C-alpha positions as protocol buffer text, in pm:
chain_id: "A"
residue {
  index: 1
  type: MET
  ca { x: -7632 y: 7734 z: -696 }
}
residue {
  index: 2
  type: THR
  ca { x: -7317 y: 7946 z: -686 }
}
residue {
  index: 3
  type: ILE
  ca { x: -7018 y: 7790 z: -512 }
}
residue {
  index: 4
  type: PRO
  ca { x: -6753 y: 8037 z: -388 }
}
residue {
  index: 5
  type: ARG
  ca { x: -6405 y: 7993 z: -532 }
}
residue {
  index: 6
  type: ASP
  ca { x: -6255 y: 7915 z: -192 }
}
residue {
  index: 7
  type: ALA
  ca { x: -6504 y: 7631 z: -130 }
}
residue {
  index: 8
  type: VAL
  ca { x: -6268 y: 7387 z: -305 }
}
residue {
  index: 9
  type: GLU
  ca { x: -5915 y: 7349 z: -174 }
}
residue {
  index: 10
  type: VAL
  ca { x: -5679 y: 7120 z: -362 }
}
residue {
  index: 11
  type: THR
  ca { x: -5398 y: 6943 z: -176 }
}
residue {
  index: 12
  type: LEU
  ca { x: -5098 y: 6781 z: -345 }
}
residue {
  index: 13
  type: ARG
  ca { x: -4829 y: 6579 z: -166 }
}
residue {
  index: 14
  type: ILE
  ca { x: -4493 y: 6555 z: -343 }
}
residue {
  index: 15
  type: PRO
  ca { x: -4223 y: 6337 z: -183 }
}
residue {
  index: 16
  type: GLY
  ca { x: -3854 y: 6392 z: -248 }
}
residue {
  index: 17
  type: ASP
  ca { x: -3516 y: 6296 z: -107 }
}
residue {
  index: 18
  type: TRP
  ca { x: -3365 y: 6646 z: -91 }
}
residue {
  index: 19
  type: ALA
  ca { x: -3069 y: 6662 z: 148 }
}
residue {
  index: 20
  type: HIS
  ca { x: -3152 y: 7017 z: 260 }
}
residue {
  index: 21
  type: PRO
  ca { x: -3392 y: 7301 z: 167 }
}
residue {
  index: 22
  type: GLY
  ca { x: -3124 y: 7475 z: -38 }
}
residue {
  index: 23
  type: GLU
  ca { x: -3113 y: 7180 z: -279 }
}
residue {
  index: 24
  type: LEU
  ca { x: -3482 y: 7226 z: -357 }
}
residue {
  index: 25
  type: LEU
  ca { x: -3437 y: 7600 z: -404 }
}
residue {
  index: 26
  type: GLU
  ca { x: -3144 y: 7554 z: -638 }
}
residue {
  index: 27
  type: ARG
  ca { x: -3338 y: 7316 z: -863 }
}
residue {
  index: 28
  type: MET
  ca { x: -3659 y: 7521 z: -898 }
}
residue {
  index: 29
  type: PRO
  ca { x: -3747 y: 7601 z: -1263 }
}
residue {
  index: 30
  type: ASP
  ca { x: -3709 y: 7955 z: -1392 }
}
residue {
  index: 31
  type: GLY
  ca { x: -4005 y: 8181 z: -1324 }
}
residue {
  index: 32
  type: TYR
  ca { x: -4108 y: 8010 z: -999 }
}
residue {
  index: 33
  type: ARG
  ca { x: -4040 y: 8167 z: -661 }
}
residue {
  index: 34
  type: LEU
  ca { x: -4028 y: 7960 z: -344 }
}
residue {
  index: 35
  type: THR
  ca { x: -4039 y: 8097 z: 10 }
}
residue {
  index: 36
  type: PRO
  ca { x: -4077 y: 7905 z: 340 }
}
residue {
  index: 37
  type: GLU
  ca { x: -4456 y: 7957 z: 315 }
}
residue {
  index: 38
  type: ALA
  ca { x: -4550 y: 7981 z: -54 }
}
residue {
  index: 39
  type: LEU
  ca { x: -4477 y: 7881 z: -411 }
}
residue {
  index: 40
  type: SER
  ca { x: -4541 y: 8160 z: -662 }
}
residue {
  index: 41
  type: LEU
  ca { x: -4612 y: 8061 z: -1023 }
}
residue {
  index: 42
  type: PRO
  ca { x: -4498 y: 8269 z: -1321 }
}
residue {
  index: 43
  type: ASP
  ca { x: -4855 y: 8396 z: -1376 }
}
residue {
  index: 44
  type: GLY
  ca { x: -4872 y: 8530 z: -1019 }
}
residue {
  index: 45
  type: GLU
  ca { x: -5080 y: 8245 z: -871 }
}
residue {
  index: 46
  type: THR
  ca { x: -4962 y: 8162 z: -518 }
}
residue {
  index: 47
  type: LEU
  ca { x: -4989 y: 7818 z: -357 }
}
residue {
  index: 48
  type: VAL
  ca { x: -4935 y: 7744 z: 10 }
}
residue {
  index: 49
  type: PHE
  ca { x: -4609 y: 7552 z: 63 }
}
residue {
  index: 50
  type: THR
  ca { x: -4578 y: 7320 z: 365 }
}
residue {
  index: 51
  type: PRO
  ca { x: -4290 y: 7074 z: 406 }
}
residue {
  index: 52
  type: VAL
  ca { x: -4361 y: 6784 z: 642 }
}
residue {
  index: 53
  type: PRO
  ca { x: -4134 y: 6503 z: 767 }
}
residue {
  index: 54
  type: PRO
  ca { x: -4167 y: 6144 z: 643 }
}
residue {
  index: 55
  type: ASP
  ca { x: -4387 y: 5884 z: 807 }
}
residue {
  index: 56
  type: ASP
  ca { x: -4402 y: 5504 z: 784 }
}
residue {
  index: 57
  type: GLN
  ca { x: -4723 y: 5482 z: 580 }
}
residue {
  index: 58
  type: PHE
  ca { x: -4707 y: 5729 z: 291 }
}
residue {
  index: 59
  type: ALA
  ca { x: -4468 y: 5534 z: 66 }
}
residue {
  index: 60
  type: GLN
  ca { x: -4698 y: 5231 z: 61 }
}
residue {
  index: 61
  type: ILE
  ca { x: -5008 y: 5446 z: 9 }
}
residue {
  index: 62
  type: PHE
  ca { x: -4842 y: 5627 z: -282 }
}
residue {
  index: 63
  type: ALA
  ca { x: -4734 y: 5306 z: -456 }
}
residue {
  index: 64
  type: SER
  ca { x: -5078 y: 5145 z: -421 }
}
residue {
  index: 65
  type: SER
  ca { x: -5260 y: 5459 z: -546 }
}
residue {
  index: 66
  type: CYS
  ca { x: -5078 y: 5513 z: -877 }
}
residue {
  index: 67
  type: ARG
  ca { x: -5316 y: 5537 z: -1174 }
}
residue {
  index: 68
  type: ARG
  ca { x: -5035 y: 5412 z: -1396 }
}
residue {
  index: 69
  type: PRO
  ca { x: -4727 y: 5235 z: -1260 }
}
residue {
  index: 70
  type: ALA
  ca { x: -4453 y: 5473 z: -1147 }
}
residue {
  index: 71
  type: THR
  ca { x: -4096 y: 5390 z: -1249 }
}
residue {
  index: 72
  type: ASP
  ca { x: -3866 y: 5189 z: -1024 }
}
residue {
  index: 73
  type: ASP
  ca { x: -3648 y: 5498 z: -975 }
}
residue {
  index: 74
  type: GLU
  ca { x: -3948 y: 5710 z: -873 }
}
residue {
  index: 75
  type: LEU
  ca { x: -4070 y: 5449 z: -626 }
}
residue {
  index: 76
  type: ALA
  ca { x: -3718 y: 5416 z: -483 }
}
residue {
  index: 77
  type: VAL
  ca { x: -3718 y: 5790 z: -406 }
}
residue {
  index: 78
  type: VAL
  ca { x: -4062 y: 5759 z: -247 }
}
residue {
  index: 79
  type: ASP
  ca { x: -3934 y: 5473 z: -30 }
}
residue {
  index: 80
  type: ARG
  ca { x: -3649 y: 5686 z: 105 }
}
residue {
  index: 81
  type: TYR
  ca { x: -3811 y: 6030 z: 90 }
}
residue {
  index: 82
  type: SER
  ca { x: -3679 y: 6285 z: 337 }
}
residue {
  index: 83
  type: VAL
  ca { x: -3962 y: 6539 z: 312 }
}
residue {
  index: 84
  type: ASN
  ca { x: -4315 y: 6557 z: 174 }
}
residue {
  index: 85
  type: ILE
  ca { x: -4395 y: 6889 z: 8 }
}
residue {
  index: 86
  type: ILE
  ca { x: -4762 y: 6978 z: 53 }
}
residue {
  index: 87
  type: LEU
  ca { x: -4900 y: 7231 z: -195 }
}
residue {
  index: 88
  type: THR
  ca { x: -5245 y: 7376 z: -128 }
}
residue {
  index: 89
  type: GLY
  ca { x: -5445 y: 7606 z: -348 }
}
residue {
  index: 90
  type: PRO
  ca { x: -5792 y: 7679 z: -484 }
}
residue {
  index: 91
  type: GLY
  ca { x: -5975 y: 7444 z: -716 }
}
residue {
  index: 92
  type: GLY
  ca { x: -6322 y: 7455 z: -861 }
}
residue {
  index: 93
  type: SER
  ca { x: -6239 y: 7523 z: -1227 }
}
residue {
  index: 94
  type: LEU
  ca { x: -6032 y: 7382 z: -1510 }
}
residue {
  index: 95
  type: GLU
  ca { x: -5803 y: 7687 z: -1492 }
}
residue {
  index: 96
  type: ALA
  ca { x: -5744 y: 7643 z: -1118 }
}
residue {
  index: 97
  type: ALA
  ca { x: -5671 y: 7272 z: -1166 }
}
residue {
  index: 98
  type: ARG
  ca { x: -5416 y: 7357 z: -1435 }
}
residue {
  index: 99
  type: ALA
  ca { x: -5245 y: 7600 z: -1196 }
}
residue {
  index: 100
  type: MET
  ca { x: -5218 y: 7323 z: -935 }
}
residue {
  index: 101
  type: MET
  ca { x: -5072 y: 7093 z: -1200 }
}
residue {
  index: 102
  type: GLN
  ca { x: -4808 y: 7352 z: -1290 }
}
residue {
  index: 103
  type: GLY
  ca { x: -4719 y: 7405 z: -925 }
}
residue {
  index: 104
  type: GLY
  ca { x: -4681 y: 7032 z: -873 }
}
residue {
  index: 105
  type: ALA
  ca { x: -4476 y: 7004 z: -1192 }
}
residue {
  index: 106
  type: ALA
  ca { x: -4234 y: 7269 z: -1065 }
}
residue {
  index: 107
  type: ILE
  ca { x: -4164 y: 7066 z: -751 }
}
residue {
  index: 108
  type: VAL
  ca { x: -4128 y: 6747 z: -957 }
}
residue {
  index: 109
  type: ARG
  ca { x: -3878 y: 6920 z: -1188 }
}
residue {
  index: 110
  type: ALA
  ca { x: -3688 y: 7022 z: -876 }
}
residue {
  index: 111
  type: GLY
  ca { x: -3657 y: 6659 z: -766 }
}
residue {
  index: 112
  type: GLY
  ca { x: -4001 y: 6541 z: -652 }
}
residue {
  index: 113
  type: ALA
  ca { x: -4072 y: 6175 z: -721 }
}
residue {
  index: 114
  type: GLY
  ca { x: -4441 y: 6212 z: -799 }
}
residue {
  index: 115
  type: VAL
  ca { x: -4770 y: 6361 z: -684 }
}
residue {
  index: 116
  type: PHE
  ca { x: -5039 y: 6226 z: -452 }
}
residue {
  index: 117
  type: ILE
  ca { x: -5375 y: 6410 z: -456 }
}
residue {
  index: 118
  type: ASP
  ca { x: -5576 y: 6421 z: -133 }
}
residue {
  index: 119
  type: ASN
  ca { x: -5897 y: 6516 z: -318 }
}
residue {
  index: 120
  type: CYS
  ca { x: -5926 y: 6193 z: -513 }
}
residue {
  index: 121
  type: GLY
  ca { x: -5677 y: 5949 z: -361 }
}
residue {
  index: 122
  type: LEU
  ca { x: -5480 y: 5916 z: -685 }
}
residue {
  index: 123
  type: ALA
  ca { x: -5103 y: 5919 z: -722 }
}
residue {
  index: 124
  type: HIS
  ca { x: -4892 y: 5977 z: -1033 }
}
residue {
  index: 125
  type: GLY
  ca { x: -4524 y: 5918 z: -1090 }
}
residue {
  index: 126
  type: GLY
  ca { x: -4325 y: 6232 z: -1165 }
}
residue {
  index: 127
  type: GLY
  ca { x: -4278 y: 6153 z: -1533 }
}
residue {
  index: 128
  type: HIS
  ca { x: -4648 y: 6096 z: -1590 }
}
residue {
  index: 129
  type: TRP
  ca { x: -4734 y: 6415 z: -1400 }
}
residue {
  index: 130
  type: LEU
  ca { x: -4504 y: 6622 z: -1620 }
}
residue {
  index: 131
  type: GLU
  ca { x: -4661 y: 6471 z: -1934 }
}
residue {
  index: 132
  type: MET
  ca { x: -5010 y: 6568 z: -1815 }
}
residue {
  index: 133
  type: ALA
  ca { x: -4901 y: 6915 z: -1702 }
}
residue {
  index: 134
  type: ASP
  ca { x: -4731 y: 6982 z: -2035 }
}
residue {
  index: 135
  type: ASP
  ca { x: -5041 y: 6859 z: -2220 }
}
residue {
  index: 136
  type: GLY
  ca { x: -5281 y: 7075 z: -2016 }
}
residue {
  index: 137
  type: SER
  ca { x: -5590 y: 6960 z: -2206 }
}
residue {
  index: 138
  type: SER
  ca { x: -5918 y: 6891 z: -2028 }
}
residue {
  index: 139
  type: ASP
  ca { x: -5858 y: 6520 z: -2090 }
}
residue {
  index: 140
  type: ALA
  ca { x: -5517 y: 6536 z: -1920 }
}
residue {
  index: 141
  type: VAL
  ca { x: -5647 y: 6738 z: -1625 }
}
residue {
  index: 142
  type: SER
  ca { x: -5944 y: 6507 z: -1566 }
}
residue {
  index: 143
  type: PHE
  ca { x: -5718 y: 6202 z: -1593 }
}
residue {
  index: 144
  type: ALA
  ca { x: -5492 y: 6354 z: -1329 }
}
residue {
  index: 145
  type: PHE
  ca { x: -5755 y: 6460 z: -1077 }
}
residue {
  index: 146
  type: VAL
  ca { x: -6061 y: 6233 z: -1120 }
}
residue {
  index: 147
  type: SER
  ca { x: -6060 y: 5876 z: -996 }
}
residue {
  index: 148
  type: ILE
  ca { x: -6316 y: 5609 z: -1084 }
}
residue {
  index: 149
  type: VAL
  ca { x: -6444 y: 5391 z: -799 }
}
residue {
  index: 150
  type: SER
  ca { x: -6634 y: 5064 z: -850 }
}
residue {
  index: 151
  type: GLY
  ca { x: -6872 y: 4932 z: -586 }
}
residue {
  index: 152
  type: GLU
  ca { x: -7108 y: 4636 z: -582 }
}
residue {
  index: 153
  type: GLN
  ca { x: -7396 y: 4835 z: -732 }
}
residue {
  index: 154
  type: ASP
  ca { x: -7250 y: 5162 z: -869 }
}
residue {
  index: 155
  type: VAL
  ca { x: -6950 y: 5313 z: -1043 }
}
residue {
  index: 156
  type: TRP
  ca { x: -6874 y: 5671 z: -941 }
}
residue {
  index: 157
  type: THR
  ca { x: -6619 y: 5948 z: -967 }
}
residue {
  index: 158
  type: MET
  ca { x: -6411 y: 6117 z: -701 }
}
residue {
  index: 159
  type: GLY
  ca { x: -6236 y: 6449 z: -760 }
}
residue {
  index: 160
  type: MET
  ca { x: -6469 y: 6623 z: -1006 }
}
residue {
  index: 161
  type: HIS
  ca { x: -6494 y: 6921 z: -767 }
}
residue {
  index: 162
  type: VAL
  ca { x: -6130 y: 7004 z: -845 }
}
residue {
  index: 163
  type: LEU
  ca { x: -6254 y: 7091 z: -1196 }
}
residue {
  index: 164
  type: GLY
  ca { x: -6572 y: 7258 z: -1068 }
}
residue {
  index: 165
  type: HIS
  ca { x: -6827 y: 6982 z: -1140 }
}
residue {
  index: 166
  type: PRO
  ca { x: -7051 y: 6743 z: -945 }
}
residue {
  index: 167
  type: GLU
  ca { x: -6951 y: 6381 z: -899 }
}
residue {
  index: 168
  type: LEU
  ca { x: -7109 y: 6132 z: -1140 }
}
residue {
  index: 169
  type: VAL
  ca { x: -7272 y: 5803 z: -1044 }
}
residue {
  index: 170
  type: LEU
  ca { x: -7363 y: 5521 z: -1280 }
}
residue {
  index: 171
  type: ARG
  ca { x: -7539 y: 5200 z: -1181 }
}
residue {
  index: 172
  type: ARG
  ca { x: -7339 y: 4891 z: -1269 }
}
residue {
  index: 173
  type: SER
  ca { x: -7500 y: 4665 z: -1526 }
}
residue {
  index: 174
  type: HIS
  ca { x: -7458 y: 4314 z: -1653 }
}
residue {
  index: 175
  type: ARG
  ca { x: -7273 y: 4466 z: -1947 }
}
residue {
  index: 176
  type: ASP
  ca { x: -6897 y: 4518 z: -1944 }
}
residue {
  index: 177
  type: GLY
  ca { x: -6746 y: 4863 z: -1982 }
}
residue {
  index: 178
  type: ASP
  ca { x: -6921 y: 5060 z: -1706 }
}
residue {
  index: 179
  type: ALA
  ca { x: -6591 y: 5222 z: -1605 }
}
residue {
  index: 180
  type: ASP
  ca { x: -6512 y: 5307 z: -1968 }
}
residue {
  index: 181
  type: THR
  ca { x: -6856 y: 5464 z: -2007 }
}
residue {
  index: 182
  type: ILE
  ca { x: -6820 y: 5690 z: -1705 }
}
residue {
  index: 183
  type: VAL
  ca { x: -6469 y: 5790 z: -1818 }
}
residue {
  index: 184
  type: GLU
  ca { x: -6617 y: 5909 z: -2148 }
}
residue {
  index: 185
  type: VAL
  ca { x: -6878 y: 6112 z: -1960 }
}
residue {
  index: 186
  type: VAL
  ca { x: -6606 y: 6262 z: -1738 }
}
residue {
  index: 187
  type: ARG
  ca { x: -6415 y: 6369 z: -2049 }
}
residue {
  index: 188
  type: TYR
  ca { x: -6732 y: 6522 z: -2194 }
}
residue {
  index: 189
  type: VAL
  ca { x: -6810 y: 6715 z: -1875 }
}
residue {
  index: 190
  type: ALA
  ca { x: -6449 y: 6825 z: -1820 }
}
residue {
  index: 191
  type: ALA
  ca { x: -6431 y: 6968 z: -2173 }
}
residue {
  index: 192
  type: GLY
  ca { x: -6709 y: 7206 z: -2066 }
}
residue {
  index: 193
  type: ALA
  ca { x: -6876 y: 7228 z: -2408 }
}
residue {
  index: 194
  type: LYS
  ca { x: -7223 y: 7180 z: -2258 }
}
residue {
  index: 195
  type: PRO
  ca { x: -7297 y: 7181 z: -1884 }
}
residue {
  index: 196
  type: ILE
  ca { x: -7511 y: 6901 z: -1744 }
}
residue {
  index: 197
  type: GLY
  ca { x: -7735 y: 6917 z: -1440 }
}
residue {
  index: 198
  type: ASP
  ca { x: -8048 y: 6783 z: -1275 }
}
residue {
  index: 199
  type: GLY
  ca { x: -8312 y: 6695 z: -1536 }
}
residue {
  index: 200
  type: HIS
  ca { x: -8081 y: 6715 z: -1838 }
}
residue {
  index: 201
  type: LEU
  ca { x: -8052 y: 6451 z: -2107 }
}
residue {
  index: 202
  type: LEU
  ca { x: -7703 y: 6346 z: -2208 }
}
residue {
  index: 203
  type: CYS
  ca { x: -7721 y: 6212 z: -2561 }
}
residue {
  index: 204
  type: ASP
  ca { x: -7454 y: 6082 z: -2797 }
}
residue {
  index: 205
  type: GLU
  ca { x: -7570 y: 5931 z: -3121 }
}
residue {
  index: 206
  type: HIS
  ca { x: -7262 y: 5708 z: -3121 }
}
residue {
  index: 207
  type: GLY
  ca { x: -7284 y: 5595 z: -2757 }
}
residue {
  index: 208
  type: PRO
  ca { x: -7499 y: 5556 z: -2446 }
}
residue {
  index: 209
  type: GLN
  ca { x: -7771 y: 5810 z: -2368 }
}
residue {
  index: 210
  type: PHE
  ca { x: -7854 y: 5910 z: -2012 }
}
residue {
  index: 211
  type: GLN
  ca { x: -8107 y: 6094 z: -1803 }
}
residue {
  index: 212
  type: VAL
  ca { x: -7934 y: 6308 z: -1540 }
}
residue {
  index: 213
  type: ALA
  ca { x: -8074 y: 6355 z: -1190 }
}
residue {
  index: 214
  type: ALA
  ca { x: -7937 y: 6502 z: -867 }
}
residue {
  index: 215
  type: THR
  ca { x: -7879 y: 6239 z: -600 }
}
residue {
  index: 216
  type: ALA
  ca { x: -7765 y: 6221 z: -239 }
}
residue {
  index: 217
  type: THR
  ca { x: -7409 y: 6326 z: -167 }
}
residue {
  index: 218
  type: ASN
  ca { x: -7152 y: 6081 z: -35 }
}
residue {
  index: 219
  type: GLU
  ca { x: -7169 y: 6133 z: 342 }
}
residue {
  index: 220
  type: GLN
  ca { x: -6844 y: 5941 z: 391 }
}
residue {
  index: 221
  type: THR
  ca { x: -6646 y: 6229 z: 238 }
}
residue {
  index: 222
  type: ALA
  ca { x: -6801 y: 6505 z: 455 }
}
residue {
  index: 223
  type: GLY
  ca { x: -6534 y: 6728 z: 609 }
}
residue {
  index: 224
  type: SER
  ca { x: -6255 y: 6576 z: 398 }
}
residue {
  index: 225
  type: PRO
  ca { x: -6069 y: 6702 z: 88 }
}
residue {
  index: 226
  type: MET
  ca { x: -6278 y: 6452 z: -109 }
}
residue {
  index: 227
  type: HIS
  ca { x: -6605 y: 6631 z: -27 }
}
residue {
  index: 228
  type: ASN
  ca { x: -6768 y: 6777 z: -338 }
}
residue {
  index: 229
  type: PRO
  ca { x: -6969 y: 7095 z: -267 }
}
residue {
  index: 230
  type: PHE
  ca { x: -7119 y: 7076 z: -617 }
}
residue {
  index: 231
  type: GLY
  ca { x: -7309 y: 6759 z: -523 }
}
residue {
  index: 232
  type: ARG
  ca { x: -7366 y: 6437 z: -718 }
}
residue {
  index: 233
  type: LEU
  ca { x: -7548 y: 6347 z: -1039 }
}
residue {
  index: 234
  type: ARG
  ca { x: -7683 y: 6003 z: -1118 }
}
residue {
  index: 235
  type: LEU
  ca { x: -7677 y: 5892 z: -1481 }
}
residue {
  index: 236
  type: THR
  ca { x: -7955 y: 5652 z: -1578 }
}
residue {
  index: 237
  type: SER
  ca { x: -7943 y: 5487 z: -1918 }
}
residue {
  index: 238
  type: LEU
  ca { x: -8241 y: 5576 z: -2136 }
}
residue {
  index: 239
  type: LYS
  ca { x: -8229 y: 5217 z: -2262 }
}
residue {
  index: 240
  type: ASP
  ca { x: -8272 y: 5088 z: -1908 }
}
residue {
  index: 241
  type: ILE
  ca { x: -8560 y: 5333 z: -1850 }
}
residue {
  index: 242
  type: ALA
  ca { x: -8732 y: 5217 z: -2170 }
}
residue {
  index: 243
  type: GLU
  ca { x: -8685 y: 4849 z: -2080 }
}
residue {
  index: 244
  type: GLY
  ca { x: -8836 y: 4914 z: -1737 }
}
residue {
  index: 245
  type: ASN
  ca { x: -9154 y: 5070 z: -1877 }
}
């Protein structure tokens, strides 16, 4: 199945306490061009730029969604933010995700306190975002854009479509480390060395081995930035399959 490039739209929200638009313009890094409608990156990529006024809910959502704790100074800016900069652009590949990271980093360097990602519900303090953007590896990009959600029966990802991959689902077991296991698979998939899909076997002589099968999509995300057009893959441990036979 071929997914068109514009099927995945990535949305970043970057709060800041700029006193006026000119302050943001003055602090933009070299090589970036900002207009009232767009942010142009040095490589020519253009992201849609939309400033929106503050509301009474975003600061709390941001603080509760941070993958790693933001600094007190960053959270103080979020608490008093005067404008939320929304950046929108294409996703669906590692390269596109890196471009979004660089666009977000430019706004952070110009005074943004951090980045909230609509596609996965994660937030990152500005300092952490700059570290990941400067790193630019597949590990850093997947850490930025892919969240891990734990339910009563399953552990699953959210945000893999930003990188151009299906979501991954793993049944929870009596063993500890389910989240760590799926993180390792995310890193493997994000690196792109070998694609995985329906019917594949995912084998690591030093770790768990899985059978991969397409499964139903998450209907709760339909029509939202969290919807993954690449679908979902369930990972079933070969050990569990063998024990069940």
